[in-house]
PDB file of C-alpha atoms in Angstrom:
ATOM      1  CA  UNK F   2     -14.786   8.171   4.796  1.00 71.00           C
ATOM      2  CA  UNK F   3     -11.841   6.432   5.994  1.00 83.00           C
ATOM      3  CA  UNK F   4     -12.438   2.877   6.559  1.00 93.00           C
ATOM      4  CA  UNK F   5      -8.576   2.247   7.949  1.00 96.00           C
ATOM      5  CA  UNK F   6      -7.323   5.208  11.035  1.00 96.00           C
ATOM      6  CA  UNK F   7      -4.109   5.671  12.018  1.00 97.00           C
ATOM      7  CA  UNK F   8      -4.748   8.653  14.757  1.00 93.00           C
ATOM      8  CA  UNK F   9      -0.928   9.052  15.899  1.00 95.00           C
ATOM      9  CA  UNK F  10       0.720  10.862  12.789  1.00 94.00           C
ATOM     10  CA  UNK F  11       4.370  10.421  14.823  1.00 97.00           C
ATOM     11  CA  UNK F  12       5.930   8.326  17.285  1.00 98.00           C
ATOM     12  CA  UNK F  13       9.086   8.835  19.161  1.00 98.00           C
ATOM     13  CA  UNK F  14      11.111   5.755  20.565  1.00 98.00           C
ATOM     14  CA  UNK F  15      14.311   5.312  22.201  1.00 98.00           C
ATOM     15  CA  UNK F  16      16.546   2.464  20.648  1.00 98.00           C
ATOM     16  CA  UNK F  17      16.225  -0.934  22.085  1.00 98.00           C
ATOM     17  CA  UNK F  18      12.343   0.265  23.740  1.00 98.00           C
ATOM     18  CA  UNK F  19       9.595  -0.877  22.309  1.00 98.00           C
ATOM     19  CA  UNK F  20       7.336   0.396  19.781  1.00 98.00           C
ATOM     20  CA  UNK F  21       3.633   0.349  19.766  1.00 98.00           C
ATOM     21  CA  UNK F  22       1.591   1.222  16.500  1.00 98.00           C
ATOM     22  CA  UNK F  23      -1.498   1.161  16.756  1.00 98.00           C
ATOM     23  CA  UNK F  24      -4.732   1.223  13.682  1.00 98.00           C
ATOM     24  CA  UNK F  25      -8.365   1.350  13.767  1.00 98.00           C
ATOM     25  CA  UNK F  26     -10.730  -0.110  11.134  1.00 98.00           C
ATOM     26  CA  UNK F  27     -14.466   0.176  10.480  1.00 96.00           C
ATOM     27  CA  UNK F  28     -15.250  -2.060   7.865  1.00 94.00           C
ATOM     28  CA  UNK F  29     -15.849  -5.987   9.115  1.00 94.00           C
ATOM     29  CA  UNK F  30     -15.430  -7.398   6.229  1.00 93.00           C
ATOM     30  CA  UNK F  31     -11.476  -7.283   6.327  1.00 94.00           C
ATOM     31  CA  UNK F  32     -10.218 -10.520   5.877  1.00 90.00           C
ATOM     32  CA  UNK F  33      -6.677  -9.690   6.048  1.00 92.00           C
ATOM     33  CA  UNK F  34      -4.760  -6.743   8.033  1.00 95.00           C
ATOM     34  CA  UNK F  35      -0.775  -5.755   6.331  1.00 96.00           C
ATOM     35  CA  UNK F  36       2.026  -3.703   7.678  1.00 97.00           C
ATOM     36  CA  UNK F  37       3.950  -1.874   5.124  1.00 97.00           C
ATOM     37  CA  UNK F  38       7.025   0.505   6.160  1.00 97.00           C
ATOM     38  CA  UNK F  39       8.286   3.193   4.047  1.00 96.00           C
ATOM     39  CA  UNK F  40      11.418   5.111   3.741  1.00 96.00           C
ATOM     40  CA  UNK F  41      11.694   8.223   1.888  1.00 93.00           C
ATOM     41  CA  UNK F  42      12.208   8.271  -1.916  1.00 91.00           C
ATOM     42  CA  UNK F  43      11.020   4.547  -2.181  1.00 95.00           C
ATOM     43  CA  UNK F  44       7.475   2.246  -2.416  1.00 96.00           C
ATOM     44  CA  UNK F  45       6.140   0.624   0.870  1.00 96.00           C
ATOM     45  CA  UNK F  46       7.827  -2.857   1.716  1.00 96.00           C
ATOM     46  CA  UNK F  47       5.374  -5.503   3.241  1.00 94.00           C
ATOM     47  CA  UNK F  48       6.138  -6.011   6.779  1.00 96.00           C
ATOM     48  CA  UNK F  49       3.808  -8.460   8.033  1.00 95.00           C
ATOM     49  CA  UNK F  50       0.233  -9.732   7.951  1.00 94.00           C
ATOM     50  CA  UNK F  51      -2.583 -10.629  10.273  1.00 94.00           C
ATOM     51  CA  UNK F  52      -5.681 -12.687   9.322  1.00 92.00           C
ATOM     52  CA  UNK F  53      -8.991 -11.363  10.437  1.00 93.00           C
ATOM     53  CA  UNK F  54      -9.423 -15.075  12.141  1.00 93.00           C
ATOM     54  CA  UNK F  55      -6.218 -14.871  14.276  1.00 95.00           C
ATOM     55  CA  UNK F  56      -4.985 -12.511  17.015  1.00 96.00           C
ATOM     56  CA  UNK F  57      -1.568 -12.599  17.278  1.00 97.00           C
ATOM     57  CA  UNK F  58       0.957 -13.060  14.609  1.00 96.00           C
ATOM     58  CA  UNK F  59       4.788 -12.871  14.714  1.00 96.00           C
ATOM     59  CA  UNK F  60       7.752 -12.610  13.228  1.00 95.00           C
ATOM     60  CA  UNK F  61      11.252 -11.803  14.426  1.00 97.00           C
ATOM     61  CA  UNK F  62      11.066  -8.445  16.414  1.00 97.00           C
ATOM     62  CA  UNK F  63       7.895  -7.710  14.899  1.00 98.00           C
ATOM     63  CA  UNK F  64       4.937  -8.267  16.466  1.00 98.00           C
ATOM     64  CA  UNK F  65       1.145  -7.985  15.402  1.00 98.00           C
ATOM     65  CA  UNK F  66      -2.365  -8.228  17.738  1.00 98.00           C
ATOM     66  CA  UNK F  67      -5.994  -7.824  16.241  1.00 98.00           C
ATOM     67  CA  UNK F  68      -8.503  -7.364  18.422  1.00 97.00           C
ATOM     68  CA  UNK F  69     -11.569  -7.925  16.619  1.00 96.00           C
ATOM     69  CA  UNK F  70     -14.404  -6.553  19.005  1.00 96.00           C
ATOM     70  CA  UNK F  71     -12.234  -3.242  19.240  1.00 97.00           C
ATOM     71  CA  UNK F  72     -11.456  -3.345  15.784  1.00 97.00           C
ATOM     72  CA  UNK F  73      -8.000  -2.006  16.652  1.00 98.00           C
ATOM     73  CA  UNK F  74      -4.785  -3.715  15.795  1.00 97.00           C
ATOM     74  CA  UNK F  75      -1.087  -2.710  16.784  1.00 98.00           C
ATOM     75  CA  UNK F  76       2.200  -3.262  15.833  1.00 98.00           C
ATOM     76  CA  UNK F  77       4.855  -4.001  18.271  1.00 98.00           C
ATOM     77  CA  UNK F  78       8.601  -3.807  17.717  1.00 98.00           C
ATOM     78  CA  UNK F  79      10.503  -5.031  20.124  1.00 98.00           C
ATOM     79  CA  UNK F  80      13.756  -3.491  20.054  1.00 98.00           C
ATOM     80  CA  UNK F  81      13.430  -0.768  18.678  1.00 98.00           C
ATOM     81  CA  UNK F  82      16.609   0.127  16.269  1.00 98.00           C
ATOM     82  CA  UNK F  83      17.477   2.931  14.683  1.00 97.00           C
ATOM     83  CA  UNK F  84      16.753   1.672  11.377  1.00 97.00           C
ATOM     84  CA  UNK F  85      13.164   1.361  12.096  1.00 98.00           C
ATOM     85  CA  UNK F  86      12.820   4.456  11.780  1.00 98.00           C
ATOM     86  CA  UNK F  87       9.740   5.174   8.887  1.00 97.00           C
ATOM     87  CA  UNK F  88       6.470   6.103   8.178  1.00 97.00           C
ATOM     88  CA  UNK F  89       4.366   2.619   8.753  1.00 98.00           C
ATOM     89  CA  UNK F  90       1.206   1.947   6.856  1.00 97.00           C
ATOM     90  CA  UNK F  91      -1.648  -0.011   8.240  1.00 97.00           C
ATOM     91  CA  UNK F  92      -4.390  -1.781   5.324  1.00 96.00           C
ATOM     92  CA  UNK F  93      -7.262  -3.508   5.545  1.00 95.00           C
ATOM     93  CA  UNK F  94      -7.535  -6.249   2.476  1.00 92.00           C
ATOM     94  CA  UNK F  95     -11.053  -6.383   1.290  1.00 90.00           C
ATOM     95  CA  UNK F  96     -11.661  -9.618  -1.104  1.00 82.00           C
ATOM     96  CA  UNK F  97     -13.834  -9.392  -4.072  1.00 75.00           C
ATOM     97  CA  UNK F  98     -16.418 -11.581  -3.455  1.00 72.00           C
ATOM     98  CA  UNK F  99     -15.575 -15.054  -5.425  1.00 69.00           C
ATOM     99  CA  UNK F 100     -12.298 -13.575  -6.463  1.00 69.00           C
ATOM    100  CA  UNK F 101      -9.063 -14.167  -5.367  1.00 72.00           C
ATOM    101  CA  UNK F 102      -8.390 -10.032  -5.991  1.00 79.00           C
ATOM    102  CA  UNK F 103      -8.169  -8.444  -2.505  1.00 82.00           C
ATOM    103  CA  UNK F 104      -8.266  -4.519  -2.698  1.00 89.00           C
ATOM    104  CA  UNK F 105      -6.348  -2.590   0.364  1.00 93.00           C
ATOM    105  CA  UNK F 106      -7.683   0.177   2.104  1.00 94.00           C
ATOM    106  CA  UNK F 107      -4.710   1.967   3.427  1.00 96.00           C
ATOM    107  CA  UNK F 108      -4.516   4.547   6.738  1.00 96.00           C
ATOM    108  CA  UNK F 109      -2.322   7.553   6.396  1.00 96.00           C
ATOM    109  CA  UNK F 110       0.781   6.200   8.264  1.00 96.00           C
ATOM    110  CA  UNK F 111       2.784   6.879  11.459  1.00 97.00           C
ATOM    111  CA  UNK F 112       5.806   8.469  11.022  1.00 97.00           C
ATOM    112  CA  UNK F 113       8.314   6.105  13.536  1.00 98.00           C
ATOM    113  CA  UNK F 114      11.554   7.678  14.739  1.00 98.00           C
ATOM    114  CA  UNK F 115      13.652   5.732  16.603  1.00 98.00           C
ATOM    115  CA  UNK F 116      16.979   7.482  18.685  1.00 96.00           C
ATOM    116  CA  UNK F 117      20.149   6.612  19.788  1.00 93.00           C
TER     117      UNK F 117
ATOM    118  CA  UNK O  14      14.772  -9.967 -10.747  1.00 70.00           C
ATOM    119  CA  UNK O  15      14.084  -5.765 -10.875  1.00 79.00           C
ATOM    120  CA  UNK O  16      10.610  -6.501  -9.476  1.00 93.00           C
ATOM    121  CA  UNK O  17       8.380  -3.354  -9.913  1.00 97.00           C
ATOM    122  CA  UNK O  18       9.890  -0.426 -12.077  1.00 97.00           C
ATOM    123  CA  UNK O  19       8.486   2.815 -12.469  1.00 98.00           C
ATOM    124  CA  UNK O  20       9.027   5.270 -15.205  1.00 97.00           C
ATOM    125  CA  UNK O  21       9.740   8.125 -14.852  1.00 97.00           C
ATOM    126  CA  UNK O  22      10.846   8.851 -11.676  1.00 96.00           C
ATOM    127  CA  UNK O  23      10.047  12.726 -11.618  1.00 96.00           C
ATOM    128  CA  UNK O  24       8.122  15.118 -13.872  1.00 96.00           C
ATOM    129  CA  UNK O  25       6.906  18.394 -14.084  1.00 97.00           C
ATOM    130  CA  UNK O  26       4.078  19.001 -16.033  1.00 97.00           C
ATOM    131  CA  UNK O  27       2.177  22.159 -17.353  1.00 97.00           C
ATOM    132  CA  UNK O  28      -1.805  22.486 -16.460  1.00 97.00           C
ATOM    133  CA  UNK O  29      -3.759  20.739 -19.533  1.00 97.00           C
ATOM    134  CA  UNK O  30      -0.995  18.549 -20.914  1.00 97.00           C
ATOM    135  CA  UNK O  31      -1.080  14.828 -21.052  1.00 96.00           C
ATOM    136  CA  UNK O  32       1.439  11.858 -19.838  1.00 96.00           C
ATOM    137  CA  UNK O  33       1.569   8.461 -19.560  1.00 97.00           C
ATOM    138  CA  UNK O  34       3.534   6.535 -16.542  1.00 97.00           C
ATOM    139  CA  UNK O  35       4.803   3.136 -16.912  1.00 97.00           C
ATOM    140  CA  UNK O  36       5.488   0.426 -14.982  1.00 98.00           C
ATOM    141  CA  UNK O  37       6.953  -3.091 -15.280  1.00 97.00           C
ATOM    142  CA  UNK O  38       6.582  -6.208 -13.207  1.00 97.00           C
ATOM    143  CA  UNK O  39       9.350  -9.207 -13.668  1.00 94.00           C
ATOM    144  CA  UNK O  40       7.534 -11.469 -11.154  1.00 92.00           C
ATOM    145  CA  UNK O  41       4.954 -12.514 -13.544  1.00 92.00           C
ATOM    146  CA  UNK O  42       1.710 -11.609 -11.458  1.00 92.00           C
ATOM    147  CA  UNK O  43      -1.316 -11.775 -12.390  1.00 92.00           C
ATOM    148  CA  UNK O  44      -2.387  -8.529 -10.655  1.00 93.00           C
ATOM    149  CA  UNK O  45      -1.508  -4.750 -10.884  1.00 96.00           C
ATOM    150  CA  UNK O  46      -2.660  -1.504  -9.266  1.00 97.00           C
ATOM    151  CA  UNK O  47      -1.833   1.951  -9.193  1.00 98.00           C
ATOM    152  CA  UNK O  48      -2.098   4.157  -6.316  1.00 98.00           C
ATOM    153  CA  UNK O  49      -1.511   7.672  -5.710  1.00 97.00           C
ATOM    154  CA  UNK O  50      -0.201   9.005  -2.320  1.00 96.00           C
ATOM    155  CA  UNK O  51      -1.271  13.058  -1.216  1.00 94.00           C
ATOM    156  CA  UNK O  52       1.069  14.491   1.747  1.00 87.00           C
ATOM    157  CA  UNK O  53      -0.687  13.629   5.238  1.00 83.00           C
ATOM    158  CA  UNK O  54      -3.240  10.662   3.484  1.00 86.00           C
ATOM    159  CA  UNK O  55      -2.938   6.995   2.799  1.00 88.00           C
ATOM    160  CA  UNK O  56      -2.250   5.325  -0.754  1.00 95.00           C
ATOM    161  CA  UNK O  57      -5.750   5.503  -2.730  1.00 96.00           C
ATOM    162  CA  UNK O  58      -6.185   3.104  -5.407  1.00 96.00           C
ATOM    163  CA  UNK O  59      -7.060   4.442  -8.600  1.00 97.00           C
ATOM    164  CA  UNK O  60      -7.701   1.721 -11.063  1.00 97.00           C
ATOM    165  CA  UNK O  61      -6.257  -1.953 -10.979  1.00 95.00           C
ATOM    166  CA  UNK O  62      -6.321  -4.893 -13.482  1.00 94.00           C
ATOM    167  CA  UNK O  63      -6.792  -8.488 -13.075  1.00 91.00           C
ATOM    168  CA  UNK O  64      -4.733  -9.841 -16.271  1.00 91.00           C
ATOM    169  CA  UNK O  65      -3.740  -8.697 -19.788  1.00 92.00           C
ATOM    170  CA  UNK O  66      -6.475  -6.945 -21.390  1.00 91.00           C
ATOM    171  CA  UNK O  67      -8.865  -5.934 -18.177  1.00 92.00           C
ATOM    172  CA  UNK O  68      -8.705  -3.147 -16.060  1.00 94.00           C
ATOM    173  CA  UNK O  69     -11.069  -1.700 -13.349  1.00 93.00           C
ATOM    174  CA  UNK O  70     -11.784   1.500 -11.365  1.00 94.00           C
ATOM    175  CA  UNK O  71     -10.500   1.618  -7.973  1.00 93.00           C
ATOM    176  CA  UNK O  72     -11.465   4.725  -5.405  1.00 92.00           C
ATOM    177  CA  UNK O  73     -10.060   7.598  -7.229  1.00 95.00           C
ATOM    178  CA  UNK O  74     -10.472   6.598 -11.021  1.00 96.00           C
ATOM    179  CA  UNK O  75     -11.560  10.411 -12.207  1.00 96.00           C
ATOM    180  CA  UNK O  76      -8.728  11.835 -14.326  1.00 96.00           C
ATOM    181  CA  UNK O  77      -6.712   9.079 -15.568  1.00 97.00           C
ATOM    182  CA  UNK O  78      -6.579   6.126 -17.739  1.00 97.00           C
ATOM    183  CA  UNK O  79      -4.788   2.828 -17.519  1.00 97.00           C
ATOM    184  CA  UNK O  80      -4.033   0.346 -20.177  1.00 97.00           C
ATOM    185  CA  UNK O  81      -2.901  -3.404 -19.768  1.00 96.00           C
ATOM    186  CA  UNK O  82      -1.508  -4.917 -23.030  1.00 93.00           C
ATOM    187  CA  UNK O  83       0.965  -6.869 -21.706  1.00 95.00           C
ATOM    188  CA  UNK O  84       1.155  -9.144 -18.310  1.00 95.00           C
ATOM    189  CA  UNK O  85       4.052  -7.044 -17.111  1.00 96.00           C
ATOM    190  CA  UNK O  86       2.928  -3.698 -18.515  1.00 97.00           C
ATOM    191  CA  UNK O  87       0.670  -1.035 -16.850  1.00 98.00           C
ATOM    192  CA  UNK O  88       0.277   1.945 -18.560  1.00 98.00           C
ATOM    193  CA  UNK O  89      -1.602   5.304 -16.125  1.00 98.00           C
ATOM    194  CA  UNK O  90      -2.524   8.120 -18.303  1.00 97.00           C
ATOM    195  CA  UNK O  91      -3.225  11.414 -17.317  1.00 96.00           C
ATOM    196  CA  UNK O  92      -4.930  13.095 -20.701  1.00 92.00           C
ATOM    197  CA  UNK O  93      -5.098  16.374 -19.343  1.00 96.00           C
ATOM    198  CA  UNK O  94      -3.966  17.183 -16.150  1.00 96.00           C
ATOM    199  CA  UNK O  95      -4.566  19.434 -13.252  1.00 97.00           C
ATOM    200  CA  UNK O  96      -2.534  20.821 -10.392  1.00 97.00           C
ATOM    201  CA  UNK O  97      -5.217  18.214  -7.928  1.00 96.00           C
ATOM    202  CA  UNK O  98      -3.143  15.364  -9.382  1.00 97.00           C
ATOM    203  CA  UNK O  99       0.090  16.741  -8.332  1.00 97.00           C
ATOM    204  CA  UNK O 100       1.063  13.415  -5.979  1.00 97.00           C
ATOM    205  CA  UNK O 101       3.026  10.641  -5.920  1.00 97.00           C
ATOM    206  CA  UNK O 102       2.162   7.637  -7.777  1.00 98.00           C
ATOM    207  CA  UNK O 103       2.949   4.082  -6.775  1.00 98.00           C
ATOM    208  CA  UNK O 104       2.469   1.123  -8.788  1.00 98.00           C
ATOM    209  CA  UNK O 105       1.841  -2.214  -7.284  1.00 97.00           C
ATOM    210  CA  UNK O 106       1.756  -5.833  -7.993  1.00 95.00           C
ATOM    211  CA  UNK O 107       0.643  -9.154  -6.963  1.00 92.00           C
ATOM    212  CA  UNK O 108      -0.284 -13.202  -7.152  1.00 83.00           C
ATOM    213  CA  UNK O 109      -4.176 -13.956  -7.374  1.00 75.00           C
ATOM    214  CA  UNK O 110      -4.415 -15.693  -3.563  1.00 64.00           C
ATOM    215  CA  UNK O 111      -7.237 -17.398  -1.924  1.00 60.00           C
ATOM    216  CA  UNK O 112      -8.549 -16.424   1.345  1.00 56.00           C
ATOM    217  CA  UNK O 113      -7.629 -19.904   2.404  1.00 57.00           C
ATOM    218  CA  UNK O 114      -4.050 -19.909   1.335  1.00 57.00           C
ATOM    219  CA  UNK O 115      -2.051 -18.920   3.858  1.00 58.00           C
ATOM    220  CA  UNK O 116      -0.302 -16.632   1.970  1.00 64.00           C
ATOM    221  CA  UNK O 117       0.109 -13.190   3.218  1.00 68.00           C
ATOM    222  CA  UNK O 118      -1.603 -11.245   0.114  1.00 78.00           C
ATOM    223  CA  UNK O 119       1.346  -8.964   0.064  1.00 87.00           C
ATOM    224  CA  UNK O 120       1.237  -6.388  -2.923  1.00 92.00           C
ATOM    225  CA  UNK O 121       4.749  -5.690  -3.981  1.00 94.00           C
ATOM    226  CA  UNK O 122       5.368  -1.458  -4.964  1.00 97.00           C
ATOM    227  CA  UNK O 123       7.344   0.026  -6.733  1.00 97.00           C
ATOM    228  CA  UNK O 124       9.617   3.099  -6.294  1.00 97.00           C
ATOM    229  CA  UNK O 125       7.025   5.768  -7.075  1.00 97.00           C
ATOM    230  CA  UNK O 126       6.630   8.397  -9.230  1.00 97.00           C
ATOM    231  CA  UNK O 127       6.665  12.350  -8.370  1.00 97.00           C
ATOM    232  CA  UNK O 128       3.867  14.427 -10.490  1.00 97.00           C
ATOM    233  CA  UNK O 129       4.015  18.010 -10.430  1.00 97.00           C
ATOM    234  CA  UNK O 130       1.111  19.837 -12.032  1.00 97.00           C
ATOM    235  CA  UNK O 131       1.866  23.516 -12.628  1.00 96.00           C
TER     236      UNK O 131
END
């Protein structure tokens, strides 16, 4: 069962809008929530990060908000540019218990497109 | 500084027939994973290693192999594959970090690697 849901396969923004992505989790143990963005033909780059003790972090025109009791987070990007456009990966990090190895748990992305 | 390279890049391979996929770190961490990606799902993690000489199952271990010899080698083996491992596979990397750290426990990927199974 997946423990990290991203329900909206696709998302279609107009340049300079914002963009809302959102992810579900259902495992509390999460100590850490990452962002990765793909582009075809190449690995996921790390976007941003989240820990599971904040609720807001930022960074440049990216945006992200945990809310724990919902355990929902989202990704904003505020504008939107055309070279957002991606599938974006949502993971839970789950730590080893007196390890400093975190696993991620990964949903199965949101295809962004972002138009002129 | 290559970061995380993946060989090969492609491969077609016949029902039964083994392989081995490599990939290299040049960032000198401690930590490595492979993952596989199916169209439509998430990356699964298939077997990681904490250092030179250990490796460890991750969610979808059945079918494959790793080996970790050297700190920036590790090796995914397929000894006889099937067309259910037809994917593509992404190796990862990363620095052993604390909960406490601050840092962002980013895993660093690499380009991927495209397995047909015929």
């Amino acid at each position: 069962d997946q423990q990290v849901k991203q329900n909206s396969p696709s998302l279609s923004v107009q340049e300079g809008r914002i963009s809302i992505l959102n992810c579900d989790y259902t495992n509390s143990m999460f100590d850490y929530f990452l962002w990765y963005k793909k582009y075809p033909a190449e690995g996921p780059t790390f976007l941003i990060s989240i820990s599971s003790i904040k609720d807001k972090n930022e960074d440049g025109r990216f945006t992200v908000f945990l809310n724990k009791s919902a355990k929902h987070l989202s990704l904003h990007i505020v504008p939107s540019q055309p070279g957002d456009s991606a599938v974006y990966f949502c993971a839970g990090r789950l730590a080893d218990r007196g390890s400093t190895l975190g696993r991620l748990y990964f949903g199965r992305g949101t295809q962004l497109t972002v138009w002129p | 500084n290559a970061g995380v390279t993946q060989t090969p890049k492609f491969r077609v391979l016949k029902t039964g027939q083994s392989m081995t996929l490599l990939c290299a770190q040049d960032m000198n961490h401690e930590y490595m994973y492979w993952y596989r990606q199916d169209p439509g799902m998430g990356l699964r993690l298939i077997h990681y290693s904490v250092g030179e000489g250990t490796t460890a199952k991750g969610e979808v271990p059945d079918g494959y192999n790793v080996s970790r010899l050297k700190k920036q080698n590790f090796l995914l083996g397929l000894e006889s594959a099937a067309p259910s491992q037809t994917s593509v596979y992404f190796c990862a990397s990363s620095y052993p970090t604390p909960q406490t750290s601050g840092r962002t426990h980013e895993q660093y990927f690499g380009p991927g690697t495209r397995l047909t199974v015929t």
